PDB file of C-alpha atoms in Angstrom:
ATOM      1  CA  GLY F   1     -77.955 -74.643  28.719  1.00  0.00           C
ATOM      2  CA  GLY F   2     -78.784 -70.955  26.618  1.00  0.00           C
ATOM      3  CA  PHE F   3     -76.789 -69.094  28.589  1.00  0.00           C
ATOM      4  CA  GLY F   4     -74.092 -71.790  27.797  1.00  0.00           C
ATOM      5  CA  ARG F   5     -74.192 -71.788  24.288  1.00  0.00           C
ATOM      6  CA  TRP F   6     -74.601 -67.616  24.672  1.00  0.00           C
ATOM      7  CA  LEU F   7     -70.870 -67.969  26.682  1.00  0.00           C
ATOM      8  CA  ALA F   8     -69.613 -70.255  23.913  1.00  0.00           C
ATOM      9  CA  ALA F   9     -70.951 -67.926  21.012  1.00  0.00           C
ATOM     10  CA  VAL F  10     -69.184 -65.165  22.414  1.00  0.00           C
ATOM     11  CA  ALA F  11     -66.071 -67.025  23.566  1.00  0.00           C
ATOM     12  CA  ARG F  12     -65.994 -67.712  19.351  1.00  0.00           C
ATOM     13  CA  THR F  13     -66.539 -64.606  18.479  1.00  0.00           C
ATOM     14  CA  ASP F  14     -63.872 -63.162  20.362  1.00  0.00           C
ATOM     15  CA  VAL F  15     -61.217 -65.414  18.797  1.00  0.00           C
ATOM     16  CA  LEU F  16     -62.326 -64.670  15.678  1.00  0.00           C
ATOM     17  CA  LEU F  17     -61.470 -61.045  16.311  1.00  0.00           C
ATOM     18  CA  LEU F  18     -58.521 -61.722  18.125  1.00  0.00           C
ATOM     19  CA  PHE F  19     -57.428 -64.039  14.960  1.00  0.00           C
ATOM     20  CA  ARG F  20     -58.291 -61.033  12.481  1.00  0.00           C
ATOM     21  CA  TRP F  21     -56.133 -58.539  14.671  1.00  0.00           C
ATOM     22  CA  LEU F  22     -53.198 -60.959  14.873  1.00  0.00           C
ATOM     23  CA  ALA F  23     -53.953 -61.415  11.428  1.00  0.00           C
ATOM     24  CA  ALA F  24     -53.712 -57.584  10.249  1.00  0.00           C
ATOM     25  CA  ARG F  25     -51.087 -57.052  12.658  1.00  0.00           C
ATOM     26  CA  LEU F  26     -48.825 -59.811  10.948  1.00  0.00           C
ATOM     27  CA  TRP F  27     -49.672 -58.469   7.513  1.00  0.00           C
ATOM     28  CA  ARG F  28     -49.133 -55.095   7.740  1.00  0.00           C
ATOM     29  CA  PRO F  29     -45.623 -54.351   7.128  1.00  0.00           C
ATOM     30  CA  PHE F  30     -46.060 -57.090   3.700  1.00  0.00           C
ATOM     31  CA  HIS F  31     -48.982 -54.446   2.604  1.00  0.00           C
ATOM     32  CA  ALA F  32     -46.903 -51.839   3.322  1.00  0.00           C
ATOM     33  CA  ASN F  33     -43.679 -52.633   1.297  1.00  0.00           C
ATOM     34  CA  LEU F  34     -46.136 -53.857  -1.502  1.00  0.00           C
ATOM     35  CA  GLN F  35     -47.438 -49.867  -1.471  1.00  0.00           C
ATOM     36  CA  ALA F  36     -43.955 -48.996  -1.160  1.00  0.00           C
ATOM     37  CA  MET F  37     -42.854 -51.143  -4.647  1.00  0.00           C
ATOM     38  CA  GLU F  38     -45.418 -49.659  -5.834  1.00  0.00           C
ATOM     39  CA  ARG F  39     -43.957 -45.904  -5.517  1.00  0.00           C
ATOM     40  CA  PHE F  40     -40.305 -46.956  -6.208  1.00  0.00           C
ATOM     41  CA  ARG F  41     -38.741 -46.008  -9.398  1.00  0.00           C
ATOM     42  CA  PRO F  42     -34.903 -46.268 -10.347  1.00  0.00           C
ATOM     43  CA  ASP F  43     -34.416 -42.613 -10.855  1.00  0.00           C
ATOM     44  CA  GLY F  44     -35.915 -41.600  -7.396  1.00  0.00           C
ATOM     45  CA  PRO F  45     -35.578 -42.114  -3.885  1.00  0.00           C
ATOM     46  CA  SER F  46     -35.839 -45.414  -2.183  1.00  0.00           C
ATOM     47  CA  PRO F  47     -39.175 -45.845  -0.466  1.00  0.00           C
ATOM     48  CA  PRO F  48     -38.584 -46.872   3.185  1.00  0.00           C
ATOM     49  CA  LEU F  49     -39.441 -50.381   4.237  1.00  0.00           C
ATOM     50  CA  ALA F  50     -41.326 -51.640   6.770  1.00  0.00           C
ATOM     51  CA  ALA F  51     -39.562 -54.291   9.821  1.00  0.00           C
ATOM     52  CA  SER F  52     -41.177 -57.058  10.587  1.00  0.00           C
ATOM     53  CA  ASP F  53     -40.877 -59.927  13.703  1.00  0.00           C
ATOM     54  CA  VAL F  54     -41.911 -62.862  10.871  1.00  0.00           C
ATOM     55  CA  ASP F  55     -38.366 -63.982   9.104  1.00  0.00           C
ATOM     56  CA  GLU F  56     -40.427 -64.740   5.678  1.00  0.00           C
ATOM     57  CA  PHE F  57     -41.064 -61.012   5.732  1.00  0.00           C
ATOM     58  CA  ALA F  58     -38.056 -59.466   7.029  1.00  0.00           C
ATOM     59  CA  GLY F  59     -36.294 -62.162   4.102  1.00  0.00           C
ATOM     60  CA  MET F  60     -38.703 -60.533   1.627  1.00  0.00           C
ATOM     61  CA  ALA F  61     -37.909 -56.580   2.739  1.00  0.00           C
ATOM     62  CA  ARG F  62     -34.476 -57.343   2.401  1.00  0.00           C
ATOM     63  CA  ALA F  63     -34.632 -59.258  -0.612  1.00  0.00           C
ATOM     64  CA  LEU F  64     -36.470 -56.388  -1.961  1.00  0.00           C
ATOM     65  CA  ASP F  65     -34.252 -53.525  -0.895  1.00  0.00           C
ATOM     66  CA  GLY F  66     -31.310 -55.359  -2.878  1.00  0.00           C
ATOM     67  CA  MET F  67     -33.655 -55.206  -5.887  1.00  0.00           C
ATOM     68  CA  MET F  68     -33.990 -51.554  -5.754  1.00  0.00           C
ATOM     69  CA  ALA F  69     -30.251 -51.169  -5.288  1.00  0.00           C
ATOM     70  CA  ASN F  70     -29.636 -52.889  -7.963  1.00  0.00           C
ATOM     71  CA  MET F  71     -32.271 -51.278 -10.847  1.00  0.00           C
ATOM     72  CA  ARG F  72     -31.262 -47.780  -9.174  1.00  0.00           C
ATOM     73  CA  ARG F  73     -27.532 -48.694 -10.269  1.00  0.00           C
ATOM     74  CA  ASP F  74     -28.660 -50.624 -13.434  1.00  0.00           C
ATOM     75  CA  PHE F  75     -30.661 -47.783 -14.570  1.00  0.00           C
ATOM     76  CA  THR F  76     -27.627 -44.883 -13.356  1.00  0.00           C
ATOM     77  CA  ALA F  77     -25.072 -46.313 -15.736  1.00  0.00           C
ATOM     78  CA  GLN F  78     -26.928 -47.007 -18.408  1.00  0.00           C
ATOM     79  CA  LYS F  79     -28.522 -43.525 -18.146  1.00  0.00           C
ATOM     80  CA  ARG F  80     -24.584 -42.377 -18.013  1.00  0.00           C
ATOM     81  CA  PHE F  81     -23.240 -44.591 -20.814  1.00  0.00           C
ATOM     82  CA  THR F  82     -26.716 -42.490 -22.620  1.00  0.00           C
ATOM     83  CA  GLU F  83     -24.945 -39.481 -21.733  1.00  0.00           C
ATOM     84  CA  GLN F  84     -21.540 -40.291 -22.628  1.00  0.00           C
ATOM     85  CA  ALA F  85     -22.443 -41.916 -25.789  1.00  0.00           C
ATOM     86  CA  ALA F  86     -24.137 -39.364 -26.872  1.00  0.00           C
ATOM     87  CA  HIS F  87     -21.838 -36.339 -26.082  1.00  0.00           C
ATOM     88  CA  GLU F  88     -18.629 -38.068 -27.580  1.00  0.00           C
ATOM     89  CA  LEU F  89     -20.373 -38.876 -31.303  1.00  0.00           C
ATOM     90  CA  ARG F  90     -20.922 -34.954 -31.279  1.00  0.00           C
ATOM     91  CA  THR F  91     -16.953 -34.132 -31.761  1.00  0.00           C
ATOM     92  CA  PRO F  92     -16.834 -36.948 -34.621  1.00  0.00           C
ATOM     93  CA  LEU F  93     -19.884 -35.918 -36.398  1.00  0.00           C
ATOM     94  CA  ALA F  94     -18.801 -32.369 -36.217  1.00  0.00           C
ATOM     95  CA  ILE F  95     -15.897 -32.902 -38.462  1.00  0.00           C
ATOM     96  CA  LEU F  96     -18.027 -34.916 -40.932  1.00  0.00           C
ATOM     97  CA  ARG F  97     -20.000 -32.336 -41.397  1.00  0.00           C
ATOM     98  CA  GLY F  98     -17.482 -30.149 -41.796  1.00  0.00           C
ATOM     99  CA  ARG F  99     -15.416 -32.382 -44.287  1.00  0.00           C
ATOM    100  CA  LEU F 100     -18.639 -32.892 -46.449  1.00  0.00           C
ATOM    101  CA  ASP F 101     -19.681 -28.885 -46.647  1.00  0.00           C
ATOM    102  CA  GLN F 102     -15.417 -28.397 -47.675  1.00  0.00           C
ATOM    103  CA  LEU F 103     -16.152 -31.420 -50.607  1.00  0.00           C
ATOM    104  CA  ILE F 104     -19.403 -29.809 -51.670  1.00  0.00           C
ATOM    105  CA  GLN F 105     -18.289 -26.369 -52.076  1.00  0.00           C
ATOM    106  CA  SER F 106     -15.525 -27.757 -54.319  1.00  0.00           C
ATOM    107  CA  PRO F 107     -15.458 -26.749 -57.843  1.00  0.00           C
ATOM    108  CA  ALA F 108     -14.371 -30.131 -59.273  1.00  0.00           C
ATOM    109  CA  MET F 109     -17.034 -31.665 -57.677  1.00  0.00           C
ATOM    110  CA  GLY F 110     -19.010 -33.626 -60.691  1.00  0.00           C
ATOM    111  CA  GLU F 111     -22.850 -34.508 -60.732  1.00  0.00           C
ATOM    112  CA  ARG F 112     -22.519 -38.128 -59.477  1.00  0.00           C
ATOM    113  CA  GLU F 113     -20.160 -37.206 -56.447  1.00  0.00           C
ATOM    114  CA  ALA F 114     -22.158 -34.340 -55.171  1.00  0.00           C
ATOM    115  CA  ASP F 115     -25.813 -37.001 -54.953  1.00  0.00           C
ATOM    116  CA  VAL F 116     -23.128 -39.494 -52.800  1.00  0.00           C
ATOM    117  CA  ILE F 117     -21.683 -36.568 -50.708  1.00  0.00           C
ATOM    118  CA  GLN F 118     -25.102 -35.536 -50.354  1.00  0.00           C
ATOM    119  CA  GLY F 119     -26.514 -38.374 -49.063  1.00  0.00           C
ATOM    120  CA  MET F 120     -23.721 -38.681 -46.369  1.00  0.00           C
ATOM    121  CA  TYR F 121     -24.471 -35.316 -45.377  1.00  0.00           C
ATOM    122  CA  THR F 122     -28.184 -36.226 -45.248  1.00  0.00           C
ATOM    123  CA  ALA F 123     -27.527 -39.337 -42.888  1.00  0.00           C
ATOM    124  CA  ALA F 124     -25.106 -37.365 -40.638  1.00  0.00           C
ATOM    125  CA  GLU F 125     -28.142 -34.734 -40.222  1.00  0.00           C
ATOM    126  CA  ARG F 126     -30.200 -37.665 -39.360  1.00  0.00           C
ATOM    127  CA  MET F 127     -27.576 -38.707 -36.434  1.00  0.00           C
ATOM    128  CA  GLY F 128     -27.384 -35.760 -35.277  1.00  0.00           C
ATOM    129  CA  ARG F 129     -31.062 -35.574 -34.658  1.00  0.00           C
ATOM    130  CA  THR F 130     -30.513 -39.074 -33.240  1.00  0.00           C
ATOM    131  CA  ILE F 131     -28.158 -37.480 -30.614  1.00  0.00           C
ATOM    132  CA  THR F 132     -29.956 -34.908 -30.060  1.00  0.00           C
ATOM    133  CA  ASP F 133     -33.162 -37.122 -28.916  1.00  0.00           C
ATOM    134  CA  MET F 134     -30.501 -39.362 -27.335  1.00  0.00           C
ATOM    135  CA  LEU F 135     -29.376 -36.286 -24.631  1.00  0.00           C
ATOM    136  CA  LEU F 136     -32.791 -35.168 -24.159  1.00  0.00           C
ATOM    137  CA  LEU F 137     -34.344 -38.418 -23.838  1.00  0.00           C
ATOM    138  CA  ALA F 138     -31.679 -38.951 -20.620  1.00  0.00           C
ATOM    139  CA  LYS F 139     -32.332 -35.491 -19.162  1.00  0.00           C
ATOM    140  CA  VAL F 140     -36.478 -36.271 -19.170  1.00  0.00           C
ATOM    141  CA  GLY F 141     -36.546 -36.920 -15.668  1.00  0.00           C
ATOM    142  CA  GLU F 142     -33.553 -34.295 -14.420  1.00  0.00           C
ATOM    143  CA  SER F 143     -35.849 -31.208 -14.507  1.00  0.00           C
ATOM    144  CA  GLY F 144     -35.333 -30.474 -11.215  1.00  0.00           C
ATOM    145  CA  SER F 145     -38.226 -28.103 -11.055  1.00  0.00           C
ATOM    146  CA  PRO F 146     -42.531 -28.500  -9.468  1.00  0.00           C
ATOM    147  CA  ALA F 147     -45.039 -29.472 -11.621  1.00  0.00           C
ATOM    148  CA  GLU F 148     -46.956 -26.406 -11.995  1.00  0.00           C
ATOM    149  CA  ASP F 149     -49.985 -24.643 -14.090  1.00  0.00           C
ATOM    150  CA  VAL F 150     -49.417 -24.420 -17.500  1.00  0.00           C
ATOM    151  CA  ASP F 151     -50.782 -21.894 -20.453  1.00  0.00           C
ATOM    152  CA  TRP F 152     -50.986 -24.976 -22.975  1.00  0.00           C
ATOM    153  CA  GLN F 153     -52.641 -22.564 -25.342  1.00  0.00           C
ATOM    154  CA  ARG F 154     -49.550 -20.663 -25.189  1.00  0.00           C
ATOM    155  CA  ILE F 155     -46.974 -23.802 -25.519  1.00  0.00           C
ATOM    156  CA  ILE F 156     -49.446 -24.975 -28.729  1.00  0.00           C
ATOM    157  CA  ARG F 157     -49.411 -21.847 -30.458  1.00  0.00           C
ATOM    158  CA  GLU F 158     -45.630 -21.644 -29.716  1.00  0.00           C
ATOM    159  CA  GLU F 159     -45.306 -24.968 -31.114  1.00  0.00           C
ATOM    160  CA  LEU F 160     -47.305 -24.572 -34.447  1.00  0.00           C
ATOM    161  CA  ASP F 161     -45.251 -21.643 -35.192  1.00  0.00           C
ATOM    162  CA  LEU F 162     -42.079 -22.737 -35.236  1.00  0.00           C
ATOM    163  CA  LEU F 163     -43.343 -25.704 -37.372  1.00  0.00           C
ATOM    164  CA  LYS F 164     -45.228 -23.250 -40.355  1.00  0.00           C
ATOM    165  CA  ASP F 165     -42.900 -23.930 -42.730  1.00  0.00           C
ATOM    166  CA  PRO F 166     -42.980 -27.845 -42.581  1.00  0.00           C
ATOM    167  CA  ILE F 167     -47.313 -27.115 -42.214  1.00  0.00           C
ATOM    168  CA  ALA F 168     -47.483 -24.785 -45.551  1.00  0.00           C
ATOM    169  CA  GLU F 169     -45.389 -27.164 -47.070  1.00  0.00           C
ATOM    170  CA  ARG F 170     -47.313 -30.548 -46.810  1.00  0.00           C
ATOM    171  CA  GLY F 171     -50.804 -27.930 -47.099  1.00  0.00           C
ATOM    172  CA  LEU F 172     -51.839 -28.678 -43.704  1.00  0.00           C
ATOM    173  CA  SER F 173     -54.770 -27.557 -41.916  1.00  0.00           C
ATOM    174  CA  VAL F 174     -54.335 -26.889 -38.086  1.00  0.00           C
ATOM    175  CA  ARG F 175     -57.730 -26.760 -35.538  1.00  0.00           C
ATOM    176  CA  MET F 176     -57.039 -25.740 -31.784  1.00  0.00           C
ATOM    177  CA  ASN F 177     -60.182 -26.973 -30.061  1.00  0.00           C
ATOM    178  CA  GLU F 178     -60.248 -25.775 -26.420  1.00  0.00           C
ATOM    179  CA  GLU F 179     -62.934 -27.819 -24.100  1.00  0.00           C
ATOM    180  CA  GLU F 180     -61.920 -26.070 -21.108  1.00  0.00           C
ATOM    181  CA  ARG F 181     -59.166 -24.934 -19.757  1.00  0.00           C
ATOM    182  CA  CYS F 182     -56.241 -27.815 -18.952  1.00  0.00           C
ATOM    183  CA  ARG F 183     -55.374 -28.379 -15.480  1.00  0.00           C
ATOM    184  CA  ILE F 184     -52.806 -31.286 -16.520  1.00  0.00           C
ATOM    185  CA  GLN F 185     -49.854 -30.021 -14.527  1.00  0.00           C
ATOM    186  CA  LEU F 186     -45.650 -29.910 -15.667  1.00  0.00           C
ATOM    187  CA  PRO F 187     -42.307 -28.544 -14.943  1.00  0.00           C
ATOM    188  CA  SER F 188     -42.367 -26.088 -17.278  1.00  0.00           C
ATOM    189  CA  MET F 189     -39.198 -26.956 -19.577  1.00  0.00           C
ATOM    190  CA  LEU F 190     -41.277 -30.905 -19.859  1.00  0.00           C
ATOM    191  CA  ALA F 191     -44.704 -29.312 -20.870  1.00  0.00           C
ATOM    192  CA  GLN F 192     -42.560 -27.902 -24.082  1.00  0.00           C
ATOM    193  CA  LEU F 193     -41.096 -30.691 -25.031  1.00  0.00           C
ATOM    194  CA  LEU F 194     -44.170 -33.083 -25.060  1.00  0.00           C
ATOM    195  CA  MET F 195     -46.558 -30.551 -26.908  1.00  0.00           C
ATOM    196  CA  SER F 196     -43.281 -30.474 -29.300  1.00  0.00           C
ATOM    197  CA  ASN F 197     -42.807 -34.455 -29.808  1.00  0.00           C
ATOM    198  CA  LEU F 198     -46.524 -34.173 -30.677  1.00  0.00           C
ATOM    199  CA  LEU F 199     -47.370 -32.201 -32.536  1.00  0.00           C
ATOM    200  CA  ARG F 200     -43.687 -32.711 -34.447  1.00  0.00           C
ATOM    201  CA  ASN F 201     -45.125 -36.390 -34.951  1.00  0.00           C
ATOM    202  CA  ALA F 202     -48.725 -34.682 -36.088  1.00  0.00           C
ATOM    203  CA  VAL F 203     -46.796 -33.426 -39.090  1.00  0.00           C
ATOM    204  CA  ARG F 204     -43.707 -36.011 -39.714  1.00  0.00           C
ATOM    205  CA  HIS F 205     -46.944 -38.760 -40.071  1.00  0.00           C
ATOM    206  CA  ASN F 206     -49.570 -37.030 -41.780  1.00  0.00           C
ATOM    207  CA  VAL F 207     -50.755 -36.907 -45.524  1.00  0.00           C
ATOM    208  CA  GLN F 208     -50.364 -34.148 -47.851  1.00  0.00           C
ATOM    209  CA  GLU F 209     -53.620 -31.780 -47.222  1.00  0.00           C
ATOM    210  CA  GLY F 210     -54.205 -33.135 -44.205  1.00  0.00           C
ATOM    211  CA  SER F 211     -55.092 -32.070 -40.947  1.00  0.00           C
ATOM    212  CA  ILE F 212     -53.964 -31.938 -37.319  1.00  0.00           C
ATOM    213  CA  THR F 213     -56.662 -31.057 -34.469  1.00  0.00           C
ATOM    214  CA  ILE F 214     -55.278 -29.981 -30.968  1.00  0.00           C
ATOM    215  CA  THR F 215     -57.984 -30.746 -28.358  1.00  0.00           C
ATOM    216  CA  THR F 216     -57.743 -29.507 -24.765  1.00  0.00           C
ATOM    217  CA  ALA F 217     -59.796 -30.667 -21.950  1.00  0.00           C
ATOM    218  CA  ARG F 218     -59.409 -30.630 -17.884  1.00  0.00           C
ATOM    219  CA  ASP F 219     -57.767 -33.604 -17.443  1.00  0.00           C
ATOM    220  CA  ALA F 220     -56.251 -34.660 -21.197  1.00  0.00           C
ATOM    221  CA  ILE F 221     -54.889 -33.346 -24.394  1.00  0.00           C
ATOM    222  CA  VAL F 222     -55.400 -35.061 -27.331  1.00  0.00           C
ATOM    223  CA  VAL F 223     -53.843 -34.774 -30.403  1.00  0.00           C
ATOM    224  CA  GLN F 224     -54.875 -36.091 -33.886  1.00  0.00           C
ATOM    225  CA  ASN F 225     -53.789 -36.526 -37.266  1.00  0.00           C
ATOM    226  CA  SER F 226     -55.155 -38.079 -40.711  1.00  0.00           C
ATOM    227  CA  GLY F 227     -53.158 -40.999 -41.803  1.00  0.00           C
ATOM    228  CA  ASP F 228     -53.206 -44.629 -42.558  1.00  0.00           C
ATOM    229  CA  PRO F 229     -53.471 -46.878 -40.070  1.00  0.00           C
ATOM    230  CA  LEU F 230     -50.100 -47.984 -39.072  1.00  0.00           C
ATOM    231  CA  PRO F 231     -48.070 -50.899 -40.536  1.00  0.00           C
ATOM    232  CA  VAL F 232     -46.729 -52.459 -37.152  1.00  0.00           C
ATOM    233  CA  ASP F 233     -47.841 -52.817 -33.882  1.00  0.00           C
ATOM    234  CA  PRO F 234     -49.295 -50.364 -32.089  1.00  0.00           C
ATOM    235  CA  ALA F 235     -48.211 -51.411 -29.165  1.00  0.00           C
ATOM    236  CA  THR F 236     -44.631 -50.652 -29.600  1.00  0.00           C
ATOM    237  CA  LEU F 237     -45.391 -47.449 -30.683  1.00  0.00           C
ATOM    238  CA  PHE F 238     -43.990 -45.697 -27.410  1.00  0.00           C
ATOM    239  CA  GLU F 239     -40.700 -47.778 -27.574  1.00  0.00           C
ATOM    240  CA  ARG F 240     -37.244 -46.623 -28.496  1.00  0.00           C
ATOM    241  CA  PHE F 241     -36.550 -46.062 -31.827  1.00  0.00           C
ATOM    242  CA  ALA F 242     -40.193 -47.729 -32.689  1.00  0.00           C
ATOM    243  CA  LYS F 243     -41.046 -45.948 -35.721  1.00  0.00           C
ATOM    244  CA  GLY F 244     -44.694 -46.296 -37.383  1.00  0.00           C
ATOM    245  CA  ASP F 245     -43.325 -45.707 -40.952  1.00  0.00           C
ATOM    246  CA  PRO F 246     -40.299 -47.678 -41.686  1.00  0.00           C
ATOM    247  CA  SER F 247     -39.074 -45.585 -44.104  1.00  0.00           C
ATOM    248  CA  SER F 248     -38.960 -42.730 -42.204  1.00  0.00           C
ATOM    249  CA  SER F 249     -36.219 -40.822 -41.571  1.00  0.00           C
ATOM    250  CA  SER F 250     -37.314 -39.899 -37.746  1.00  0.00           C
ATOM    251  CA  ALA F 251     -34.759 -41.783 -35.463  1.00  0.00           C
ATOM    252  CA  GLY F 252     -37.730 -43.191 -33.449  1.00  0.00           C
ATOM    253  CA  LEU F 253     -37.317 -41.187 -29.898  1.00  0.00           C
ATOM    254  CA  GLY F 254     -39.875 -38.806 -30.152  1.00  0.00           C
ATOM    255  CA  LEU F 255     -43.086 -41.013 -28.739  1.00  0.00           C
ATOM    256  CA  SER F 256     -40.743 -42.305 -26.294  1.00  0.00           C
ATOM    257  CA  MET F 257     -40.023 -39.393 -25.090  1.00  0.00           C
ATOM    258  CA  VAL F 258     -43.549 -38.306 -24.820  1.00  0.00           C
ATOM    259  CA  LYS F 259     -43.849 -41.627 -22.403  1.00  0.00           C
ATOM    260  CA  GLU F 260     -41.507 -40.924 -20.611  1.00  0.00           C
ATOM    261  CA  ILE F 261     -42.851 -37.653 -19.563  1.00  0.00           C
ATOM    262  CA  ALA F 262     -46.329 -39.217 -18.970  1.00  0.00           C
ATOM    263  CA  GLU F 263     -45.740 -41.701 -16.899  1.00  0.00           C
ATOM    264  CA  ARG F 264     -42.859 -39.758 -14.225  1.00  0.00           C
ATOM    265  CA  ASN F 265     -45.818 -37.321 -13.869  1.00  0.00           C
ATOM    266  CA  GLY F 266     -48.845 -39.796 -13.176  1.00  0.00           C
ATOM    267  CA  LEU F 267     -50.031 -39.088 -16.771  1.00  0.00           C
ATOM    268  CA  VAL F 268     -51.051 -42.136 -19.210  1.00  0.00           C
ATOM    269  CA  ALA F 269     -50.151 -41.971 -22.971  1.00  0.00           C
ATOM    270  CA  GLY F 270     -52.663 -43.539 -25.162  1.00  0.00           C
ATOM    271  CA  TYR F 271     -52.753 -44.149 -28.925  1.00  0.00           C
ATOM    272  CA  ALA F 272     -55.366 -44.859 -31.482  1.00  0.00           C
ATOM    273  CA  HIS F 273     -56.713 -45.356 -35.370  1.00  0.00           C
ATOM    274  CA  ARG F 274     -59.698 -44.104 -35.709  1.00  0.00           C
ATOM    275  CA  ASP F 275     -61.779 -42.648 -39.140  1.00  0.00           C
ATOM    276  CA  GLY F 276     -58.482 -42.477 -40.805  1.00  0.00           C
ATOM    277  CA  MET F 277     -56.942 -40.164 -38.053  1.00  0.00           C
ATOM    278  CA  HIS F 278     -54.230 -41.003 -35.602  1.00  0.00           C
ATOM    279  CA  VAL F 279     -55.221 -40.142 -32.268  1.00  0.00           C
ATOM    280  CA  LEU F 280     -52.166 -39.809 -29.428  1.00  0.00           C
ATOM    281  CA  SER F 281     -53.406 -38.676 -25.893  1.00  0.00           C
ATOM    282  CA  ILE F 282     -52.020 -37.399 -22.688  1.00  0.00           C
ATOM    283  CA  ARG F 283     -55.010 -37.879 -19.963  1.00  0.00           C
ATOM    284  CA  THR F 284     -54.800 -37.476 -15.713  1.00  0.00           C
ATOM    285  CA  ARG F 285     -54.371 -41.381 -14.454  1.00  0.00           C
TER     286      ARG F 285
END
């Protein structure tokens, strides 16, 4: 009796192990395709999908492959439209600026007319910045260069030097704090673009006599600037054309570029408002 029970227990164990092995083998393509989808980006190559003898899994793989193809096609079409629209707008905008320059220099120009033309010129300048930002945003994923070690302190100093006039005009105090050499890697062009947008945002959305603090750590870059809490939902801050201050002349594309660069390079962009400071951070995952 005891020997029989032992044989029965062994048999049940063997059956359970067999079922477990079969289940793992059957579900292997599913898990492989799930991991492939997590790696998929519409601007990159399609990850290969695992084949399966199970009709349901094979059908799922075909559906996923079709979905990825559609996403790549839509992404390419949207990107091409953005680039073409921005390029096409540059020519009439240049003509408009030229005509406005001629009108402003006219000796018969009255004060009222000059104010109207100045307003039009300001609007044209804003449109020009928006077009430039649209082109930059469309090209974020096209750097073609591998990620590399970045001298973040040098880039920060260079960008601050470019912003010295608006910093002085607003009476802002700037402090750099290097806790540890930052090891975040990016293609050099994207590193410059990332820091440029972070610092321009900190200057543009600061208060008179305010402050900016840039902190670099091993796996993080944090830019803090003084200012009141946002009048909009912070969750929308990184969306395209979103603006923390609705009255701002900014096009609202700078932080969306920051997010695009971060996500395409395995980083996380974050925002918080603490103790009267806006805190923007870029961190490794």
